Amino acid sequence: MEEEFMGMMGSTSGGIGSIGDKFSGEQQLREEIANHPLYEQVLAAHVSCLRVATPIDQLPNIDAQLNQSRHILQSSLLQHITNNHPNEIDNFLAQYLLALCSFKEQLQQHVRVHAVEAVNACRQIEHDLQSLTGTLESVYANACSISQDNT
């Protein structure tokens, strides 16, 4: 069992050096991905998913993180990167991009459904209030119609 664990951690005889090699390999892979032609599209799709249900007041935080990650990425990229896994990275990024796009559509649908439910609940509450108070004034009509226009 210990041998299996050590096998997952890398070479049992490599010690600390093998951990450094693993980190170096992961870092190189990250840099290869970051230099890939699909990387910007994947990043944009990821941010797009985040924006679907993020409250408006939190959107600047996403922009700040995006700018910070781009700055860190640009400062750490290697000048000459050899792509040791071209097909694997191509396939991964292409599939990941498709998954993110699909996920965004599902998120948007989920938000729409719940927005419609919220508008309907708002109207029901308004109707109940009108029944209780005997007023005809529509308190939430503008808010509900604005919410529907945005969905």
N, CA, C and O of each residue as an XYZ file, in Angstrom:
604
protein
N       0.827     -1.182      0.000
C       0.000      0.000      0.000
C       0.874      1.249      0.000
O       0.600      2.207     -0.723
N       1.928      1.234      0.816
C       2.832      2.376      0.863
C       3.502      2.573     -0.484
O       3.737      3.704     -0.910
N       3.811      1.465     -1.156
C       4.443      1.565     -2.476
C       3.499      2.216     -3.479
O       3.934      3.007     -4.317
N       2.178      1.882     -3.398
C       1.204      2.505     -4.299
C       1.146      4.007     -4.059
O       1.119      4.800     -5.000
N       1.128      4.390     -2.765
C       1.095      5.809     -2.421
C       2.338      6.512     -2.944
O       2.249      7.594     -3.524
N       3.478      5.905     -2.740
C       4.726      6.505     -3.206
C       4.754      6.556     -4.726
O       5.303      7.491     -5.310
N       4.160      5.547     -5.370
C       4.092      5.557     -6.831
C       3.259      6.713     -7.349
O       3.591      7.309     -8.374
N       2.165      7.038     -6.639
C       1.331      8.171     -7.044
C       2.064      9.483     -6.816
O       1.834     10.453     -7.539
N       2.930      9.525     -5.836
C       3.669     10.734     -5.523
C       4.857     10.943     -6.459
O       5.442     12.026     -6.484
N       5.207      9.940     -7.208
C       6.360     10.039     -8.095
C       7.307      8.900     -7.793
O       6.893      7.867     -7.266
N       8.525      9.071     -8.109
C       9.533      8.038     -7.883
C       9.819      7.896     -6.401
O       9.960      8.890     -5.689
N       9.903      6.647     -5.935
C      10.214      6.430     -4.518
C      11.672      6.713     -4.233
O      12.030      7.017     -3.095
N      12.502      6.622     -5.223
C      13.918      6.865     -4.994
C      14.316      8.302     -5.290
O      15.438      8.713     -4.996
N      13.395      9.066     -5.873
C      13.726     10.426     -6.277
C      13.756     11.419     -5.143
O      14.457     12.427     -5.228
N      13.016     11.162     -4.082
C      13.003     12.070     -2.941
C      12.496     13.446     -3.308
O      11.610     13.591     -4.150
N      13.058     14.444     -2.676
C      12.651     15.835     -2.861
C      12.857     16.288     -4.308
O      12.074     17.087     -4.822
N      13.879     15.796     -4.950
C      14.151     16.190     -6.338
C      13.008     15.843     -7.265
O      12.689     16.620     -8.164
N      12.376     14.681     -7.067
C      11.282     14.294     -7.946
C      10.071     15.191     -7.754
O       9.322     15.418     -8.705
N       9.860     15.706     -6.549
C       8.773     16.654     -6.323
C       9.048     17.940     -7.085
O       8.140     18.513     -7.687
N      10.284     18.391     -7.065
C      10.664     19.577     -7.829
C      10.493     19.356     -9.322
O      10.048     20.249    -10.043
N      10.850     18.155     -9.788
C      10.675     17.838    -11.208
C       9.202     17.846    -11.580
O       8.826     18.343    -12.641
N       8.362     17.289    -10.699
C       6.926     17.258    -10.962
C       6.378     18.677    -11.042
O       5.597     18.995    -11.939
N       6.788     19.538    -10.099
C       6.343     20.923    -10.105
C       6.792     21.613    -11.383
O       6.026     22.350    -12.003
N       8.034     21.371    -11.773
C       8.568     21.971    -12.995
C       7.768     21.524    -14.214
O       7.473     22.323    -15.103
N       7.418     20.234    -14.246
C       6.623     19.709    -15.359
C       5.232     20.305    -15.392
O       4.716     20.619    -16.465
N       4.610     20.465    -14.217
C       3.293     21.090    -14.148
C       3.362     22.545    -14.574
O       2.478     23.036    -15.276
N       4.404     23.227    -14.154
C       4.577     24.629    -14.526
C       4.750     24.761    -16.039
O       4.182     25.663    -16.655
N       5.527     23.868    -16.631
C       5.723     23.910    -18.077
C       4.407     23.641    -18.796
O       4.102     24.292    -19.795
N       3.626     22.687    -18.294
C       2.337     22.386    -18.901
C       1.405     23.590    -18.813
O       0.712     23.909    -19.779
N       1.382     24.250    -17.678
C       0.567     25.469    -17.535
C       0.994     26.528    -18.546
O       0.154     27.195    -19.151
N       2.275     26.673    -18.718
C       2.778     27.668    -19.661
C       2.426     27.293    -21.100
O       2.116     28.164    -21.913
N       2.475     26.000    -21.412
C       2.085     25.555    -22.749
C       0.610     25.857    -22.990
O       0.230     26.323    -24.064
N      -0.217     25.589    -21.983
C      -1.654     25.872    -22.104
C      -1.878     27.374    -22.263
O      -2.675     27.800    -23.099
N      -1.181     28.170    -21.464
C      -1.350     29.619    -21.517
C      -0.919     30.207    -22.857
O      -1.413     31.262    -23.253
N      -0.012     29.545    -23.553
C       0.437     30.021    -24.862
C      -0.363     29.422    -26.009
O      -0.129     29.760    -27.169
N      -1.292     28.549    -25.701
C      -2.073     27.867    -26.740
C      -3.035     28.852    -27.398
O      -3.561     29.735    -26.721
N      -3.278     28.720    -28.704
C      -4.194     29.636    -29.401
C      -5.622     29.640    -28.837
O      -6.320     30.646    -28.964
N      -6.066     28.551    -28.226
C      -7.419     28.505    -27.668
C      -7.508     29.066    -26.247
O      -8.606     29.219    -25.712
N      -6.378     29.368    -25.642
C      -6.374     29.776    -24.234
C      -7.250     30.996    -23.984
O      -8.038     31.000    -23.038
N      -7.133     32.019    -24.801
C      -7.923     33.239    -24.597
C      -9.418     32.947    -24.720
O     -10.229     33.513    -23.986
N      -9.782     32.052    -25.659
C     -11.191     31.691    -25.808
C     -11.691     30.926    -24.578
O     -12.809     31.151    -24.114
N     -10.863     30.026    -24.056
C     -11.229     29.276    -22.861
C     -11.379     30.227    -21.678
O     -12.337     30.120    -20.912
N     -10.452     31.142    -21.529
C     -10.516     32.113    -20.447
C     -11.771     32.978    -20.577
O     -12.455     33.228    -19.585
N     -12.075     33.430    -21.782
C     -13.270     34.248    -22.010
C     -14.542     33.454    -21.707
O     -15.488     33.995    -21.134
N     -14.570     32.182    -22.086
C     -15.735     31.342    -21.809
C     -15.903     31.135    -20.309
O     -17.023     31.124    -19.798
N     -14.799     30.972    -19.615
C     -14.842     30.791    -18.166
C     -15.404     32.046    -17.496
O     -16.286     31.958    -16.642
N     -14.902     33.188    -17.881
C     -15.371     34.455    -17.329
C     -16.836     34.672    -17.687
O     -17.610     35.190    -16.881
N     -17.202     34.282    -18.873
C     -18.580     34.388    -19.329
C     -19.517     33.597    -18.423
O     -20.606     34.065    -18.093
N     -19.097     32.408    -18.024
C     -19.888     31.594    -17.090
C     -20.022     32.312    -15.752
O     -21.102     32.344    -15.161
N     -18.935     32.878    -15.286
C     -18.971     33.574    -14.003
C     -19.923     34.765    -14.031
O     -20.600     35.052    -13.044
N     -19.969     35.446    -15.153
C     -20.783     36.653    -15.255
C     -22.284     36.360    -15.286
O     -23.083     37.248    -14.991
N     -22.676     35.152    -15.630
C     -24.097     34.832    -15.791
C     -24.887     35.132    -14.519
O     -25.935     35.776    -14.576
N     -24.399     34.674    -13.395
C     -25.176     34.816    -12.171
C     -24.468     35.647    -11.107
O     -24.895     35.671     -9.952
N     -23.407     36.316    -11.480
C     -22.699     37.154    -10.510
C     -23.455     38.467    -10.340
O     -23.820     39.110    -11.323
N     -23.687     38.859     -9.100
C     -24.348     40.153     -8.883
C     -23.552     41.287     -9.534
O     -22.322     41.252     -9.584
N     -24.258     42.266    -10.017
C     -23.642     43.374    -10.757
C     -22.539     44.044     -9.950
O     -21.508     44.425    -10.504
N     -22.747     44.188     -8.656
C     -21.735     44.872     -7.851
C     -20.461     44.045     -7.683
O     -19.443     44.575     -7.237
N     -20.498     42.762     -8.031
C     -19.321     41.902     -7.921
C     -18.557     41.758     -9.246
O     -17.454     41.210     -9.263
N     -19.126     42.238    -10.340
C     -18.470     42.111    -11.644
C     -17.085     42.757    -11.686
O     -16.184     42.205    -12.318
N     -16.880     43.915    -11.032
C     -15.523     44.484    -11.024
C     -14.487     43.540    -10.392
O     -13.316     43.566    -10.772
N     -14.911     42.715     -9.439
C     -13.983     41.752     -8.835
C     -13.519     40.725     -9.861
O     -12.351     40.337     -9.869
N     -14.425     40.289    -10.718
C     -14.057     39.339    -11.780
C     -13.068     39.997    -12.727
O     -12.061     39.395    -13.100
N     -13.357     41.230    -13.114
C     -12.451     41.958    -14.011
C     -11.073     42.135    -13.381
O     -10.054     41.988    -14.056
N     -11.043     42.448    -12.097
C      -9.764     42.640    -11.411
C      -8.973     41.336    -11.367
O      -7.764     41.336    -11.601
N      -9.649     40.223    -11.067
C      -8.967     38.924    -11.053
C      -8.446     38.572    -12.432
O      -7.338     38.053    -12.568
N      -9.239     38.852    -13.451
C      -8.827     38.564    -14.821
C      -7.596     39.378    -15.192
O      -6.647     38.839    -15.761
N      -7.601     40.648    -14.881
C      -6.441     41.491    -15.174
C      -5.210     41.043    -14.404
O      -4.103     41.029    -14.944
N      -5.405     40.677    -13.137
C      -4.288     40.214    -12.323
C      -3.722     38.905    -12.876
O      -2.505     38.732    -12.932
N      -4.594     37.990    -13.284
C      -4.105     36.717    -13.810
C      -3.354     36.921    -15.119
O      -2.356     36.246    -15.371
N      -3.818     37.833    -15.944
C      -3.106     38.116    -17.198
C      -1.730     38.711    -16.917
O      -0.751     38.371    -17.582
N      -1.663     39.594    -15.935
C      -0.387     40.216    -15.580
C       0.588     39.164    -15.051
O       1.749     39.128    -15.460
N       0.119     38.316    -14.149
C       0.976     37.249    -13.596
C       1.423     36.308    -14.698
O       2.586     35.906    -14.754
N       0.491     35.960    -15.572
C       0.798     35.042    -16.668
C       1.855     35.631    -17.596
O       2.811     34.948    -17.961
N       1.687     36.882    -17.974
C       2.641     37.510    -18.875
C       4.025     37.619    -18.254
O       5.031     37.496    -18.952
N       4.080     37.844    -16.967
C       5.385     38.000    -16.328
C       6.096     36.667    -16.102
O       7.309     36.645    -15.891
N       5.358     35.554    -16.142
C       5.981     34.268    -15.847
C       6.163     33.365    -17.060
O       6.723     32.277    -16.927
N       5.713     33.777    -18.221
C       5.813     32.916    -19.396
C       7.258     32.757    -19.866
O       8.061     33.689    -19.820
N       7.549     31.566    -20.309
C       8.870     31.303    -20.877
C       8.923     31.836    -22.304
O       7.907     31.890    -22.998
N      10.105     32.223    -22.726
C      10.271     32.725    -24.083
C      10.115     31.616    -25.128
O       9.440     31.797    -26.141
N      10.733     30.492    -24.875
C      10.695     29.383    -25.834
C      10.087     28.166    -25.159
O      10.720     27.507    -24.335
N       8.873     27.891    -25.521
C       8.191     26.745    -24.932
C       8.017     25.690    -26.008
O       7.519     25.961    -27.101
N       8.438     24.493    -25.674
C       8.244     23.388    -26.600
C       7.006     22.634    -26.166
O       6.874     22.250    -25.003
N       6.124     22.429    -27.081
C       4.873     21.757    -26.782
C       5.088     20.258    -26.898
O       5.154     19.710    -27.998
N       5.199     19.596    -25.734
C       5.447     18.162    -25.725
C       4.181     17.336    -25.889
O       4.258     16.137    -26.157
N       3.031     17.949    -25.733
C       1.764     17.225    -25.777
C       0.772     17.947    -26.690
O      -0.317     18.292    -26.233
N       1.101     18.188    -27.953
C       0.232     19.036    -28.765
C      -1.186     18.488    -28.911
O      -2.154     19.227    -28.734
N      -1.318     17.222    -29.228
C      -2.658     16.671    -29.434
C      -3.445     16.619    -28.141
O      -4.643     16.900    -28.137
N      -2.797     16.266    -27.048
C      -3.476     16.194    -25.763
C      -3.972     17.573    -25.330
O      -5.110     17.712    -24.880
N      -3.136     18.573    -25.465
C      -3.529     19.931    -25.071
C      -4.603     20.466    -26.005
O      -5.574     21.071    -25.550
N      -4.440     20.248    -27.310
C      -5.451     20.680    -28.278
C      -6.805     20.074    -27.944
O      -7.810     20.781    -27.872
N      -6.827     18.766    -27.740
C      -8.079     18.063    -27.450
C      -8.677     18.532    -26.127
O      -9.879     18.780    -26.033
N      -7.826     18.653    -25.102
C      -8.317     19.088    -23.803
C      -8.947     20.475    -23.888
O     -10.071     20.672    -23.426
N      -8.237     21.435    -24.471
C      -8.743     22.801    -24.523
C      -9.999     22.900    -25.384
O     -10.921     23.641    -25.046
N     -10.045     22.169    -26.483
C     -11.230     22.181    -27.336
C     -12.435     21.619    -26.580
O     -13.522     22.195    -26.626
N     -12.246     20.497    -25.885
C     -13.341     19.888    -25.126
C     -13.747     20.772    -23.944
O     -14.932     20.903    -23.636
N     -12.769     21.366    -23.298
C     -13.050     22.239    -22.158
C     -13.837     23.465    -22.610
O     -14.760     23.906    -21.926
N     -13.468     24.006    -23.756
C     -14.170     25.159    -24.302
C     -15.628     24.805    -24.599
O     -16.534     25.571    -24.268
N     -15.853     23.658    -25.215
C     -17.220     23.213    -25.500
C     -18.012     23.005    -24.207
O     -19.182     23.377    -24.123
N     -17.371     22.414    -23.208
C     -18.041     22.180    -21.929
C     -18.413     23.506    -21.263
O     -19.507     23.637    -20.712
N     -17.517     24.479    -21.310
C     -17.805     25.779    -20.712
C     -18.962     26.479    -21.423
O     -19.818     27.083    -20.777
N     -18.985     26.399    -22.747
C     -20.082     27.017    -23.509
C     -21.417     26.360    -23.165
O     -22.425     27.043    -22.984
N     -21.416     25.047    -23.078
C     -22.626     24.323    -22.707
C     -23.059     24.681    -21.285
O     -24.242     24.886    -21.013
N     -22.089     24.750    -20.399
C     -22.381     25.097    -19.010
C     -22.979     26.494    -18.912
O     -23.909     26.720    -18.137
N     -22.451     27.429    -19.692
C     -22.980     28.794    -19.677
C     -24.444     28.806    -20.110
O     -25.271     29.486    -19.502
N     -24.763     28.050    -21.163
C     -26.151     27.973    -21.623
C     -27.056     27.407    -20.533
O     -28.170     27.887    -20.325
N     -26.566     26.384    -19.845
C     -27.352     25.799    -18.763
C     -27.528     26.790    -17.618
O     -28.611     26.889    -17.040
N     -26.470     27.519    -17.291
C     -26.565     28.542    -16.246
C     -27.573     29.628    -16.625
O     -28.383     30.047    -15.798
N     -27.518     30.076    -17.870
C     -28.434     31.115    -18.325
C     -29.875     30.630    -18.233
O     -30.758     31.369    -17.798
N     -30.109     29.387    -18.642
C     -31.453     28.824    -18.571
C     -31.920     28.765    -17.116
O     -33.063     29.102    -16.809
N     -31.043     28.342    -16.242
C     -31.368     28.253    -14.817
C     -31.723     29.633    -14.262
O     -32.702     29.780    -13.530
N     -30.932     30.634    -14.610
C     -31.191     31.995    -14.134
C     -32.515     32.504    -14.699
O     -33.296     33.131    -13.985
N     -32.768     32.233    -15.985
C     -34.037     32.670    -16.602
C     -35.230     32.059    -15.886
O     -36.189     32.758    -15.560
N     -35.170     30.763    -15.644
C     -36.283     30.068    -14.993
C     -36.537     30.673    -13.622
O     -37.680     30.947    -13.257
N     -35.469     30.877    -12.869
C     -35.653     31.427    -11.540
C     -36.062     32.886    -11.578
O     -36.769     33.345    -10.680
N     -35.643     33.624    -12.582
C     -36.066     35.015    -12.715
C     -37.564     35.069    -13.008
O     -38.281     35.899    -12.450
N     -38.029     34.188    -13.876
C     -39.458     34.137    -14.189
C     -40.247     33.740    -12.942
O     -41.303     34.304    -12.657
N     -39.719     32.759    -12.201
C     -40.383     32.361    -10.959
C     -40.428     33.521     -9.970
O     -41.432     33.711     -9.284
N     -39.357     34.290     -9.895
C     -39.319     35.435     -8.986
C     -40.332     36.492     -9.407
O     -41.018     37.064     -8.560
N     -40.434     36.757    -10.706
C     -41.398     37.736    -11.207
C     -42.811     37.263    -10.909
O     -43.650     38.049    -10.468
N     -43.082     35.982    -11.146
C     -44.417     35.450    -10.867
C     -44.742     35.528     -9.376
O     -45.868     35.858     -9.003
N     -43.772     35.228     -8.531
C     -43.982     35.333     -7.088
C     -44.236     36.783     -6.692
O     -45.073     37.067     -5.836
N     -43.502     37.695     -7.326
C     -43.682     39.126     -7.070
C     -45.102     39.541     -7.420
O     -45.750     40.258     -6.657
N     -45.580     39.097     -8.555
C     -46.943     39.440     -8.980
C     -47.984     38.824     -8.048
O     -48.997     39.453     -7.742
N     -47.736     37.602     -7.600
C     -48.671     36.954     -6.682
C     -48.731     37.707     -5.352
O     -49.807     37.916     -4.791
N     -47.566     38.109     -4.863
C     -47.528     38.874     -3.616
C     -48.259     40.203     -3.800
O     -49.002     40.642     -2.922
N     -48.039     40.830     -4.947
C     -48.717     42.097     -5.224
C     -50.230     41.898     -5.267
O     -50.984     42.693     -4.707
N     -50.660     40.851     -5.925
C     -52.094     40.539     -6.017
C     -52.674     40.303     -4.616
O     -53.753     40.796     -4.289
N     -51.937     39.541     -3.793
C     -52.387     39.277     -2.426
C     -52.469     40.569     -1.623
O     -53.410     40.766     -0.855
N     -51.488     41.446     -1.798
C     -51.492     42.729     -1.099
C     -52.686     43.570     -1.531
O     -53.344     44.201     -0.704
N     -52.960     43.573     -2.835
C     -54.106     44.336     -3.337
C     -55.407     43.771     -2.773
O     -56.328     44.519     -2.443
N     -55.472     42.452     -2.667
C     -56.672     41.832     -2.096
C     -56.841     42.208     -0.631
O     -57.959     42.457     -0.179
N     -55.756     42.250      0.105
C     -55.819     42.582      1.529
C     -56.147     44.046      1.775
O     -56.907     44.377      2.684
N     -55.564     44.924      0.953
C     -55.709     46.361      1.209
C     -56.828     46.988      0.398
O     -57.279     48.086      0.722
N     -57.287     46.315     -0.648
C     -58.338     46.877     -1.485
C     -57.824     47.929     -2.444
O     -58.623     48.618     -3.080
N     -56.494     48.078     -2.571
C     -55.937     49.076     -3.489
C     -55.792     48.484     -4.873
O     -55.700     47.267     -5.037
N     -55.773     49.350     -5.860
C     -55.578     48.922     -7.242
C     -54.207     49.313     -7.762
O     -53.810     48.915     -8.857
N     -53.491     50.092     -6.973
C     -52.176     50.570     -7.397
C     -51.198     49.392     -7.494
O     -51.144     48.535     -6.611
N     -50.455     49.374     -8.552
C     -49.485     48.300     -8.775
C     -48.133     48.726     -8.216
O     -47.432     49.546     -8.809
N     -47.782     48.165     -7.080
C     -46.541     48.528     -6.423
C     -45.336     47.952     -7.170
O     -44.326     48.636     -7.334
N     -45.436     46.715     -7.618
C     -44.293     46.010     -8.203
C     -44.349     45.901     -9.721
O     -43.479     45.262    -10.312
N     -45.329     46.492    -10.365
C     -45.473     46.320    -11.814
C     -44.232     46.761    -12.568
O     -43.764     46.055    -13.461
N     -43.692     47.927    -12.216
C     -42.497     48.407    -12.910
C     -41.310     47.502    -12.655
O     -40.575     47.162    -13.582
N     -41.119     47.114    -11.418
C     -39.988     46.251    -11.085
C     -40.104     44.906    -11.788
O     -39.112     44.377    -12.288
N     -41.304     44.357    -11.826
C     -41.497     43.058    -12.472
C     -41.307     43.145    -13.978
O     -40.703     42.257    -14.579
N     -41.818     44.211    -14.594
C     -41.657     44.324    -16.047
C     -40.210     44.575    -16.408
O     -39.747     44.102    -17.446
N     -39.482     45.308    -15.580
C     -38.051     45.528    -15.826
C     -37.311     44.202    -15.714
O     -36.441     43.901    -16.531
N     -37.659     43.402    -14.692
C     -37.007     42.098    -14.525
C     -37.263     41.206    -15.722
O     -36.361     40.492    -16.159
N     -38.480     41.230    -16.266
C     -38.782     40.388    -17.420
C     -38.036     40.870    -18.658
O     -37.605     40.057    -19.476
N     -37.880     42.172    -18.804
C     -37.170     42.710    -19.972
C     -35.709     42.264    -19.968
O     -35.120     42.094    -21.035
N     -35.118     42.074    -18.800
C     -33.707     41.704    -18.690
C     -33.470     40.216    -18.842
O     -32.316     39.796    -18.928
N     -34.506     39.406    -18.878
C     -34.293     37.954    -19.002
C     -34.293     37.519    -20.416
O     -34.127     36.332    -20.697
